[in-house]
Coordinates of C-alpha atoms in Angstrom, one line a residue:
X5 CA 61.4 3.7 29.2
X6 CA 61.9 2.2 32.6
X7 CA 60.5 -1.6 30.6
X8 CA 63.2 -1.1 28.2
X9 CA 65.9 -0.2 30.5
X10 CA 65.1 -3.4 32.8
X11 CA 65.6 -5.5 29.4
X12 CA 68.5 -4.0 28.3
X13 CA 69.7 -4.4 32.0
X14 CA 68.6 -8.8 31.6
X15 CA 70.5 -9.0 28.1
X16 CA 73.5 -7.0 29.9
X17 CA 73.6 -9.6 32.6
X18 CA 73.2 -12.7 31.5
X19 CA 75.5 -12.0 28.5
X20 CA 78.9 -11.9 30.8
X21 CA 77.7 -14.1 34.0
X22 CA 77.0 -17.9 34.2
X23 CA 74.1 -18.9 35.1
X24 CA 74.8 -19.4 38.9
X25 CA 71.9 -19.7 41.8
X26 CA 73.3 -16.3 43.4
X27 CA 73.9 -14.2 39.7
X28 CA 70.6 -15.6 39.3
X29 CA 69.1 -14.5 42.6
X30 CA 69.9 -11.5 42.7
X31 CA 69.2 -10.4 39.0
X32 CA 65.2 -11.5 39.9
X33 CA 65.7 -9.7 43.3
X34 CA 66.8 -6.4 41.3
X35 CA 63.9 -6.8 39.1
X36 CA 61.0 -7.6 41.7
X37 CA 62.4 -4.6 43.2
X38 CA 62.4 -2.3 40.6
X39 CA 59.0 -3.2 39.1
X40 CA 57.7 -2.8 43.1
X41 CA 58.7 0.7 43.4
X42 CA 57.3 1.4 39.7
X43 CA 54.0 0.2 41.0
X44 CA 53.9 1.7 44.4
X45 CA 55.0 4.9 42.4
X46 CA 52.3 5.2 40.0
X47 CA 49.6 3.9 43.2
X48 CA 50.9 6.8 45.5
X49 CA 51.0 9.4 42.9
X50 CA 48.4 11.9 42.5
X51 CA 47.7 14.2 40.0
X52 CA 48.4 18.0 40.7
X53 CA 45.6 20.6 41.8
X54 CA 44.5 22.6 38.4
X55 CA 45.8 25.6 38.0
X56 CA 44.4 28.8 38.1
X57 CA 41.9 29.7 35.9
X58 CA 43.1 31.7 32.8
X59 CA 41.5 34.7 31.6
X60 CA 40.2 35.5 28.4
X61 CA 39.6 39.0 27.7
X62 CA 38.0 39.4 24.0
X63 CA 37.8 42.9 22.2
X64 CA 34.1 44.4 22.5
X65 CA 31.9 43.7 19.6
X66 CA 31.0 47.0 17.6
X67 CA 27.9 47.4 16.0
X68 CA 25.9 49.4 13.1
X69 CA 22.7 49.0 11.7
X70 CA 21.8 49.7 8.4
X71 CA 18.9 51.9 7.5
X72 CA 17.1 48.3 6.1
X73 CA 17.6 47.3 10.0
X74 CA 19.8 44.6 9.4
X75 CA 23.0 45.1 12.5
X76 CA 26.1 44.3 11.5
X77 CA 28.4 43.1 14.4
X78 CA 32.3 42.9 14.5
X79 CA 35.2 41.4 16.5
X80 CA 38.0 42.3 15.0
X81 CA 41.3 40.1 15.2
X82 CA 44.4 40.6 13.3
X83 CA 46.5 37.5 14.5
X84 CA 45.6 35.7 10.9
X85 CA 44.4 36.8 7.4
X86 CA 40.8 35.1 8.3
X87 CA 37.2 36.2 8.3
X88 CA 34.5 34.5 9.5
X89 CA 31.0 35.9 8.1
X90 CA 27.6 34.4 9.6
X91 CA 24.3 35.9 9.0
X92 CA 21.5 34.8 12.0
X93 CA 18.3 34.8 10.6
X94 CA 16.2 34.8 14.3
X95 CA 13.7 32.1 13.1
X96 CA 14.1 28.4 13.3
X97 CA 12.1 25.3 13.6
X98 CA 10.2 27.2 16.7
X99 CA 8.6 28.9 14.1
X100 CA 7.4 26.0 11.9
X101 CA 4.1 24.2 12.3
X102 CA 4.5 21.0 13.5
X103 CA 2.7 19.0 10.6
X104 CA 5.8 20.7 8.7
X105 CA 8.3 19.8 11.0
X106 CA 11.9 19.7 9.4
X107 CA 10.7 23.1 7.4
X108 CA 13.1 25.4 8.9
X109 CA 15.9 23.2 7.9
X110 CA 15.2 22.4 4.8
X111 CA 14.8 26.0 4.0
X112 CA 18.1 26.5 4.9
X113 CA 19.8 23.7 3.6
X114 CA 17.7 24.6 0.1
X115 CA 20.0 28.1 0.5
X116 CA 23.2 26.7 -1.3
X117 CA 21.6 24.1 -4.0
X118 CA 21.2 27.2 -6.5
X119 CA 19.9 30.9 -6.6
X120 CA 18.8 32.6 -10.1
X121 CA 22.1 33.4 -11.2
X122 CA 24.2 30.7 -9.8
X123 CA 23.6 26.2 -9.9
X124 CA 24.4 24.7 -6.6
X125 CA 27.6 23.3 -8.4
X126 CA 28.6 26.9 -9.1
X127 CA 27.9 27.9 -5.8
X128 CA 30.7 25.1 -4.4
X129 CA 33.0 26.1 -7.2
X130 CA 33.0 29.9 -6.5
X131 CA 33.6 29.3 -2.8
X132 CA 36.3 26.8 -3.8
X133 CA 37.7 28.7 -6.0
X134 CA 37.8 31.3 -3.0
X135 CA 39.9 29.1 -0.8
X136 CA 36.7 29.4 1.9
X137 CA 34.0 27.4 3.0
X138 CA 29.8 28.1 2.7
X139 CA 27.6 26.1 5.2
X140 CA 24.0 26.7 6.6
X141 CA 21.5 25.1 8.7
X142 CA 19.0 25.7 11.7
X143 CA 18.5 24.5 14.8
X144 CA 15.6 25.7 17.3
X145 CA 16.1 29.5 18.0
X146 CA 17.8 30.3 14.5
X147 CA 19.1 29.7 11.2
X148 CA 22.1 30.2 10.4
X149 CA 24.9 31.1 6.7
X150 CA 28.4 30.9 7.8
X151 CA 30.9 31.5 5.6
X152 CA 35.5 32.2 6.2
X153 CA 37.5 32.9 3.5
X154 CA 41.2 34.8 3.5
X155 CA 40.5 38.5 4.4
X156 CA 41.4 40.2 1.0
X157 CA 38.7 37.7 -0.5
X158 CA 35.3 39.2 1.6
X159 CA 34.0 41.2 -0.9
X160 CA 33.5 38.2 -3.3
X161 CA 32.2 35.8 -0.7
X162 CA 29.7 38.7 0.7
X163 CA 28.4 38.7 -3.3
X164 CA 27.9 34.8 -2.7
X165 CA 26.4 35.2 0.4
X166 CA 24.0 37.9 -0.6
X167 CA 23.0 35.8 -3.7
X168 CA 21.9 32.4 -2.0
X169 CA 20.2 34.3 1.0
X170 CA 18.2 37.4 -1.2
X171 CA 17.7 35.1 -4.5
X172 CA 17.2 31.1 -3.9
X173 CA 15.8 29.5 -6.8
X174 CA 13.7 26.5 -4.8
X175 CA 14.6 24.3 -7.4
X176 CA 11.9 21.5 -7.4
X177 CA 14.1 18.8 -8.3
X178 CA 17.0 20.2 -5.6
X179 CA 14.2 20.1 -3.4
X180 CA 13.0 16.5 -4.3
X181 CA 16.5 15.5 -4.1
X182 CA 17.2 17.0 -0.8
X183 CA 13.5 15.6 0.6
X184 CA 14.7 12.0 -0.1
X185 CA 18.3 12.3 1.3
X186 CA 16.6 13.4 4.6
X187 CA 13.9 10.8 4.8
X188 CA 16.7 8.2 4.0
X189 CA 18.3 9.8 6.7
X190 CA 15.8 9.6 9.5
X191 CA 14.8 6.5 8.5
X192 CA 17.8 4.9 9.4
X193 CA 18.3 6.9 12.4
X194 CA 14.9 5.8 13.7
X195 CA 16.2 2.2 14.1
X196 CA 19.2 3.6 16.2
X197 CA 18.1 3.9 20.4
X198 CA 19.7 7.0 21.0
X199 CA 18.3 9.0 17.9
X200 CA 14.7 7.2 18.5
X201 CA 15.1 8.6 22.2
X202 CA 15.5 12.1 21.9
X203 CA 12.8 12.2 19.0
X204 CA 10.1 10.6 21.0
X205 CA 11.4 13.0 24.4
X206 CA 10.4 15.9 21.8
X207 CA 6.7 15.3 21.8
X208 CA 6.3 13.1 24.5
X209 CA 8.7 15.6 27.5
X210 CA 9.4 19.1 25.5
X211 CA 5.7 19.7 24.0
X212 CA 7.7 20.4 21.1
X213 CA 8.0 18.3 17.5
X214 CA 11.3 17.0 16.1
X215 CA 13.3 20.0 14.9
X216 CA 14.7 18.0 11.8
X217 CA 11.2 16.5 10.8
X218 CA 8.9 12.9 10.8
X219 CA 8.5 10.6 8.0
X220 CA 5.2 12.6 7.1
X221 CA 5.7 16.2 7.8
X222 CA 9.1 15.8 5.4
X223 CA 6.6 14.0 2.2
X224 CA 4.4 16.9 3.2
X225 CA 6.5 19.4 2.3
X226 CA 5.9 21.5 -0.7
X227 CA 7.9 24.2 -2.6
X228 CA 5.6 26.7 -2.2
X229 CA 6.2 25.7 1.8
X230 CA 9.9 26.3 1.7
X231 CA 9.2 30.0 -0.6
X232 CA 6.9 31.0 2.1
X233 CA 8.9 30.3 5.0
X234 CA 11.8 32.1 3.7
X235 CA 9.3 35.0 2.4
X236 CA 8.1 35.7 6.1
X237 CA 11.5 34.9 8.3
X238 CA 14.3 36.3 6.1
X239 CA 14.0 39.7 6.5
X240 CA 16.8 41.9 7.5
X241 CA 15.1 43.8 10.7
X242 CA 15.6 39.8 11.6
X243 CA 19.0 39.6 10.7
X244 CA 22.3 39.9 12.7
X245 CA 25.4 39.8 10.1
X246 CA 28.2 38.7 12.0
X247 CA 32.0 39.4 11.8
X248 CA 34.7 38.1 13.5
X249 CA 39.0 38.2 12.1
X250 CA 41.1 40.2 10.2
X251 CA 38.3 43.1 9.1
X252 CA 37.5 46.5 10.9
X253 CA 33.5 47.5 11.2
X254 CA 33.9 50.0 8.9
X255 CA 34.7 47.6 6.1
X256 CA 32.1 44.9 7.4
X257 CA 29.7 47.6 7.4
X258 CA 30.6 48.7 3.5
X259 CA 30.6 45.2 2.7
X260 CA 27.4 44.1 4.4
X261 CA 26.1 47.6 2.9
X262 CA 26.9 46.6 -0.6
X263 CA 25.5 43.4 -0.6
X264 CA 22.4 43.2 1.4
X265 CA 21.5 46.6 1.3
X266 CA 18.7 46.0 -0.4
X267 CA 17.4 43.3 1.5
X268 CA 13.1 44.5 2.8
X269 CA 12.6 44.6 5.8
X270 CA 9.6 42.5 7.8
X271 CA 7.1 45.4 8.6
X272 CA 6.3 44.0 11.8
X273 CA 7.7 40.9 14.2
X274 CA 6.8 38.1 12.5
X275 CA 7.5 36.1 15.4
X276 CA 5.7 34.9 18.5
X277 CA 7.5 34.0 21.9
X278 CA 6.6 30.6 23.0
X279 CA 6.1 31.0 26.7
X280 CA 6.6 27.6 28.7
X281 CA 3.9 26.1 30.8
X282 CA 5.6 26.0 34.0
X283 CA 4.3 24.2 37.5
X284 CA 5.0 26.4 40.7
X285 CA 5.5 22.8 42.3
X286 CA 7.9 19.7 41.6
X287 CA 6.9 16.5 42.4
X288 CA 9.5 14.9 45.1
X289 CA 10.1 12.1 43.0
X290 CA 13.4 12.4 40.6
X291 CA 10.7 10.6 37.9
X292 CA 7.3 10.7 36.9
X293 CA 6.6 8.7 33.7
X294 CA 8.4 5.9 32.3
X295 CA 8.1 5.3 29.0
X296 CA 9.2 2.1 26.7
X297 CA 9.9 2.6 23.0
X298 CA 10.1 -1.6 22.5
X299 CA 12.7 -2.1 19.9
X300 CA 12.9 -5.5 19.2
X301 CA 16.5 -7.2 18.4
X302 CA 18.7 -3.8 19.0
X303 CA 21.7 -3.7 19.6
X304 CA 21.5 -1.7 22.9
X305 CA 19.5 0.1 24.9
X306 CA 18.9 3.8 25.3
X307 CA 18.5 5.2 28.6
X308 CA 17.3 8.8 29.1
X309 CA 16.2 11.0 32.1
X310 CA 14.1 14.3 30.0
X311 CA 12.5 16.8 31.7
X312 CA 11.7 20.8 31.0
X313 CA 13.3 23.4 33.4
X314 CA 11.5 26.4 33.0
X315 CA 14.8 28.9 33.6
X316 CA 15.4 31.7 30.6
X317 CA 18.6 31.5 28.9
X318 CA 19.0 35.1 30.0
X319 CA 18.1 34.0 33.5
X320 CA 20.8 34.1 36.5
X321 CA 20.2 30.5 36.6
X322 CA 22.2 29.9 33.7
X323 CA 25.6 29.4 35.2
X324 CA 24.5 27.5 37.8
X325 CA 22.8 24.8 35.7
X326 CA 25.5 24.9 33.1
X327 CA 28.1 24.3 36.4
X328 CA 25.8 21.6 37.5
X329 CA 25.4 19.2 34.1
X330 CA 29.3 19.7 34.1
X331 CA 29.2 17.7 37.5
X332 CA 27.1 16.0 36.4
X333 CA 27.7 14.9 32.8
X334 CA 29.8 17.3 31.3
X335 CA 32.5 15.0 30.2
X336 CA 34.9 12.2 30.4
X337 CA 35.2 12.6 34.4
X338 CA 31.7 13.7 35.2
X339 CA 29.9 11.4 37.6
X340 CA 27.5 9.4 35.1
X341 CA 30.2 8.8 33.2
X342 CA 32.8 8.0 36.0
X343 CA 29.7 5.7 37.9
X344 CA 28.3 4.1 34.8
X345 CA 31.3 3.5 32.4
X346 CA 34.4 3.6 34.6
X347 CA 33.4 2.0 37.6
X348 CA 30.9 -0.6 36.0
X349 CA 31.7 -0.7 32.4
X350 CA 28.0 -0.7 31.7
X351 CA 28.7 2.3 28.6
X352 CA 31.3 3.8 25.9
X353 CA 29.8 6.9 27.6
X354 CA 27.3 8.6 29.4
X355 CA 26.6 12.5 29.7
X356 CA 24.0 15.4 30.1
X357 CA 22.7 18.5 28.2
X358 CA 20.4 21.4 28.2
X359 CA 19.3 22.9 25.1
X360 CA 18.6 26.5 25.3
X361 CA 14.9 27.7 24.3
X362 CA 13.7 31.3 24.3
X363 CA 12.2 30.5 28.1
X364 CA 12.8 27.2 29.2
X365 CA 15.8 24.6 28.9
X366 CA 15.8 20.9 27.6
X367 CA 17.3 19.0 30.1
X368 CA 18.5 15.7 29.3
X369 CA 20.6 12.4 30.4
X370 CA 21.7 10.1 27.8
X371 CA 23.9 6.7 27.8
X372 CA 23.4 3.4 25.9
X373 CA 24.0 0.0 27.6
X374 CA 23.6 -3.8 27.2
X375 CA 19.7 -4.3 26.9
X376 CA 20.8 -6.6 29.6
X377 CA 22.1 -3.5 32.2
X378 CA 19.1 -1.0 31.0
X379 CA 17.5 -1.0 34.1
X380 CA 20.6 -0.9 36.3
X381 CA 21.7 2.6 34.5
X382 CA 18.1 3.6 34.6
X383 CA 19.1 3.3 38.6
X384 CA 22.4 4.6 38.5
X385 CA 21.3 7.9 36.8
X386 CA 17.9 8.8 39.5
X387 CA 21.0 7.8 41.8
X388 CA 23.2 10.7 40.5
X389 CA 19.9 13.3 40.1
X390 CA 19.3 12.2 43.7
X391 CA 22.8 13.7 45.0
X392 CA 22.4 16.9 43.7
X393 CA 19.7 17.7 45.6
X394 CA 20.8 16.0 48.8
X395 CA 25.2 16.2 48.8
X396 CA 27.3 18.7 48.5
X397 CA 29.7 19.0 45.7
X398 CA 33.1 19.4 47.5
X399 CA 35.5 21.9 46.4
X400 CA 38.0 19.4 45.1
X401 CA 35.4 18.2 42.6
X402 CA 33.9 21.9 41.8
X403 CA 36.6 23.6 41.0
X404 CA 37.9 21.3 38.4
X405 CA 34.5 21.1 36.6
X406 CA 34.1 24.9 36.3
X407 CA 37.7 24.4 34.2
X408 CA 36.5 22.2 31.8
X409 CA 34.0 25.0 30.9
X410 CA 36.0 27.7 31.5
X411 CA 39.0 26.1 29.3
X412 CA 36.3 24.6 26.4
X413 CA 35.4 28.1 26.2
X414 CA 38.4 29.7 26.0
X415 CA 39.3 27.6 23.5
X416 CA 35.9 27.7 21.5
X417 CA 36.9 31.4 21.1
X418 CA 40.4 31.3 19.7
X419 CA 38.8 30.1 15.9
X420 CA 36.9 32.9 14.5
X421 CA 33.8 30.5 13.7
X422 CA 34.3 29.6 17.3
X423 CA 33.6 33.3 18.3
X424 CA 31.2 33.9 15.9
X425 CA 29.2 30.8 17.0
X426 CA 29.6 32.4 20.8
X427 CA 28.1 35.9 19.9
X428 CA 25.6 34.1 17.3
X429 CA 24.3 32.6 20.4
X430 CA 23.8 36.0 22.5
X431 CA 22.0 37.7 19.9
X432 CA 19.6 34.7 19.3
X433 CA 18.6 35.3 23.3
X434 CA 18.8 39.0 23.1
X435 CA 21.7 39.0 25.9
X436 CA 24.3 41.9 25.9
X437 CA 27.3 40.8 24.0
X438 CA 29.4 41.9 27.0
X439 CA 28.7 38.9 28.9
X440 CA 30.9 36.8 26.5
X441 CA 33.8 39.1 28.8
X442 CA 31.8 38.1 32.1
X443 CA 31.7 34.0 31.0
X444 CA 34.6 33.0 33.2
X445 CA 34.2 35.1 36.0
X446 CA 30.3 34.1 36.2
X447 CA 31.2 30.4 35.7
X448 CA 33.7 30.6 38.7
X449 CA 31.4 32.1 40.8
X450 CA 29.2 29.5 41.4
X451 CA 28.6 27.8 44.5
X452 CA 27.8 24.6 46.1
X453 CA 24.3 25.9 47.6
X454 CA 23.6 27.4 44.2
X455 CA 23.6 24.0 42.2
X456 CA 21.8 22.2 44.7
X457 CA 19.1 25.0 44.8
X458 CA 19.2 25.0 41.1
X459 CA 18.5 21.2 41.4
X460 CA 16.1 20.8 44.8
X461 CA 14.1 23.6 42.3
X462 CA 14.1 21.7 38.9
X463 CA 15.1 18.3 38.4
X464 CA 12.2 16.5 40.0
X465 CA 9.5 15.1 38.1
X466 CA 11.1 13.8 35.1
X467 CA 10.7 11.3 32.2
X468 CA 12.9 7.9 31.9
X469 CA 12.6 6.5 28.6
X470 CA 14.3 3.9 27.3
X471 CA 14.4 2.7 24.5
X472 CA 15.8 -1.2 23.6
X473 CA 14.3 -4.9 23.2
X474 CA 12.1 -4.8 26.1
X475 CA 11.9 -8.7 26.5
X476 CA 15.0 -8.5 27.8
X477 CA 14.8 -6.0 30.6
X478 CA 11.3 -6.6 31.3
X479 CA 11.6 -8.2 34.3
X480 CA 14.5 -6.4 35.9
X481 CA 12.5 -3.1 35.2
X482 CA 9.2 -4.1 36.9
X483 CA 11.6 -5.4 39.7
X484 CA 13.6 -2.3 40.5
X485 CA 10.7 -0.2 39.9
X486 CA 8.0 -2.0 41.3
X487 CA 5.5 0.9 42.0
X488 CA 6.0 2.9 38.6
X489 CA 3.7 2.7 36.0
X490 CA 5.7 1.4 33.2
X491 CA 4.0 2.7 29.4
X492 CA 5.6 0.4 26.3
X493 CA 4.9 1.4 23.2
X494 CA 6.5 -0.7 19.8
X495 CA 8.4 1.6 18.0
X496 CA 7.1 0.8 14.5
X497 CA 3.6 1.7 16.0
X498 CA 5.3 5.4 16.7
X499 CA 3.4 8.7 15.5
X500 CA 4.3 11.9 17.0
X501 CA 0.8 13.9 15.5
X502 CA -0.9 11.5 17.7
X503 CA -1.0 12.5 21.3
X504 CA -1.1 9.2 22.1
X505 CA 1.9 8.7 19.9
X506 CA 0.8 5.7 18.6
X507 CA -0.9 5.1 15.2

């Protein structure tokens, strides 16, 4: 606005006065003037102190169980006509064995590509024809059918669900098809850093196998396989149906009643709790192993820090490690992104995660760079892990980390798939629903000495891996880590049922 009033201001000018030295003069003194205090304006001013954090108070969920076992949770909202169903089936690829890795998922996915009664294009036309939506999937902890349609339109969706969770048909050529799509899948995602990364961190970090499958556990994947899985795992004492929008429990109960009632129960747990291998000890040193998936001719380089904290997902430790990868690499202003991308333009972006198990957390770093800057990031990131164990996190820095969480939640919970993702997530770890009421006020509460406790007690003795042409930062590796032992391994020589993971 200011650019165009200055132009409009020149044409003004110089449309009624001659071109004399002083008209002159003083039209570029009035401009150097006004585009100085512009500039001095926008270098003085800073941006205002975040406000105080909102509250978001969110009705209680009410529960029943049906005599088959299967509870049936609601949070009832009437602000729109919308219903969000989602039935957690507490079995996911934890369960699977790893020479079947990708089972879990493809169990899942097999759900919606046609039951006895219905052909998976009859499955997307009735749910079209609903005006609503049917997805599934599983991760880790779970698997999960979610499905929102208008609220007068439950009882017809609840027949759909019912029919592709109680009566899959495991159609061999749905499964064939399915098979291929996700080995086309991974095989191009193998040749991308970042993807290539996190696979190899499962095995090689996590003790775990890729939740979405190898090459070979995915060929080795039979029908009979899938039909077993979902034989064992989907049983309704294993079940939480989830409601959240326009619908009261009394409805959601008659509904889920009606349409899974006769769903058999598991006669006992069918499930056992993998229990991490914890050390009482942490080496001193932010990493342990560096490992290099040699990737010839990419693109870029991916450049991890992996490691297993051994905190529950019901532990007290929660907030403070979900407050400290905030600071750390929870977003756009986080400090790997603000020291890698913003001060040094070495990224598009670089962050932090854990993912939640039963009894441990997956911590991880991730960024890609210039093959040519790998080993610089590799730096910069022990750098960061180093200063939350030795720095303080000032209060100017804290406080508007805890709001990204506290707002990304509070908005997370205003969709109703939103909320029933949150409450999803509590049954899946046994936690009391309440806490979704006690998020913010947790969050908030966390202190400066708690996150550097939090990471004096667990991020020490880590994997880097990186994962890029390795000709090319070769020598600036060995350099800035002269006394590391550096293991390379080429990636088409990769197999994760080899502990050596190597063919």
């Amino acid at each position: 606005m200011i650019n165009r009033f200055f132009k409009k201001r020149v044409r003004t000018m110089t449309d009624r006065v001659t071109a004399s030295p002083y008209h002159l003069g003083f039209l570029i003194l009035t401009l150097c003037l006004g585009v100085s205090a512009v500039n001095t304006f926008a270098q003085t001013e800073t941006p205002p102190d975040p406000s105080a954090p909102k509250s978001v108070t969110i009705p209680a969920v009410k529960e029943k169980k049906l005599a088959n076992g299967l509870k049936v949770a609601v949070v009832g909202r009437k602000a729109s006509p919308i219903v969000t169903i989602q039935l957690l089936v507490k079995s996911g690829a934890a369960d699977e064995a790893a020479d079947k890795a990708g089972l879990a998922n493809l169990t899942a996915s097999m759900l919606t590509k046609g039951t006895k009664t219905r052909s998976a294009t009859q499955i997307a036309e009735d749910m079209e024809f609903l005006g609503g939506s049917l997805d599934t999937g599983a991760g880790w902890n779970n698997s999960v059918v979610t499905a929102t349609v208008l609220s007068d339109k439950v009882d017809q969706a609840m027949a759909i669900l019912s029919d592709v969770v109680l009566s899959p048909a495991f159609d061999q050529k749905e499964l064939n098809l399915l098979k291929s799509q996700t080995l086309d899948g991974l095989t191009y995602n193998l040749k991308q850093p970042g993807f290539l990364a996190n696979y190899v961190a499962s095995k090689y970090s996590f003790d775990e196998h890729p939740a979405g499958g190898t090459p070979a556990s995915l060929a080795s994947i039979t029908r009979d396989d899938v039909a077993a899985f979902h034989d064992k795992f989907y049983k309704s004492n294993m079940a939480v149906l989830i409601f959240t929008g326009d619908i009261s429990l009394e409805r959601a109960a008659a509904a889920s009643e009606k349409a899974f009632g006769s769903w058999k129960a598991s006669p006992a747990s069918t499930r056992a709790e993998r229990v991490g291998s914890s050390s009482t000890e942490k080496d001193k040193d932010i990493v342990k192993r560096m490992l290099v998936i040699d990737l010839p001719n990419s693109g870029q380089a991916s450049v991890n820090y992996v490691e297993p904290v051994f905190v529950a997902r019901s532990s007290k430790d929660y907030y403070p490690a979900n407050v400290l990868n905030s600071v750390l690499g929870g977003g756009y202003s986080s400090r790997l992104n603000l020291e890698i991308r913003i001060k040094r333009g070495l990224s598009y972006g670089a962050g932090s995660g854990f993912a939640w198990r039963q009894n441990q957390a997956n911590f991880a770093t991730r960024t890609q760079t210039k093959n040519e800057s790998a080993a610089e990031v590799a730096s910069l990131v022990i750098d960061e892990l180093k200063k939350l164990r030795d720095t303080s996190v000032a209060s100017n820095e804290l406080v508007p980390r805890k709001s990204v969480l506290t707002g990304n939640f509070g908005r997370n919970l205003e969709t109703t798939n939103g909320l029933a993702g949150a409450i999803s997530d509590l049954y899946s770890f046994g936690i009391p629903t309440a806490e979704l009421n006690s998020y913010m006020t947790s969050t908030n509460a966390v202190t400066d000495a708690q996150i550097r406790d939090f990471a004096e007690a667990n991020l020490a003795g880590g994997d880097m891996i990186i994962v890029g042409d390795y000709s090319v930062f070769k020598d600036d590796l060995a350099k800035r880590f002269p006394d590391m032992k550096i293991e390379v391994i080429k990636a088409d020589a990769l197999d994760l049922s080899k502990d050596s993971l190597q063919k």
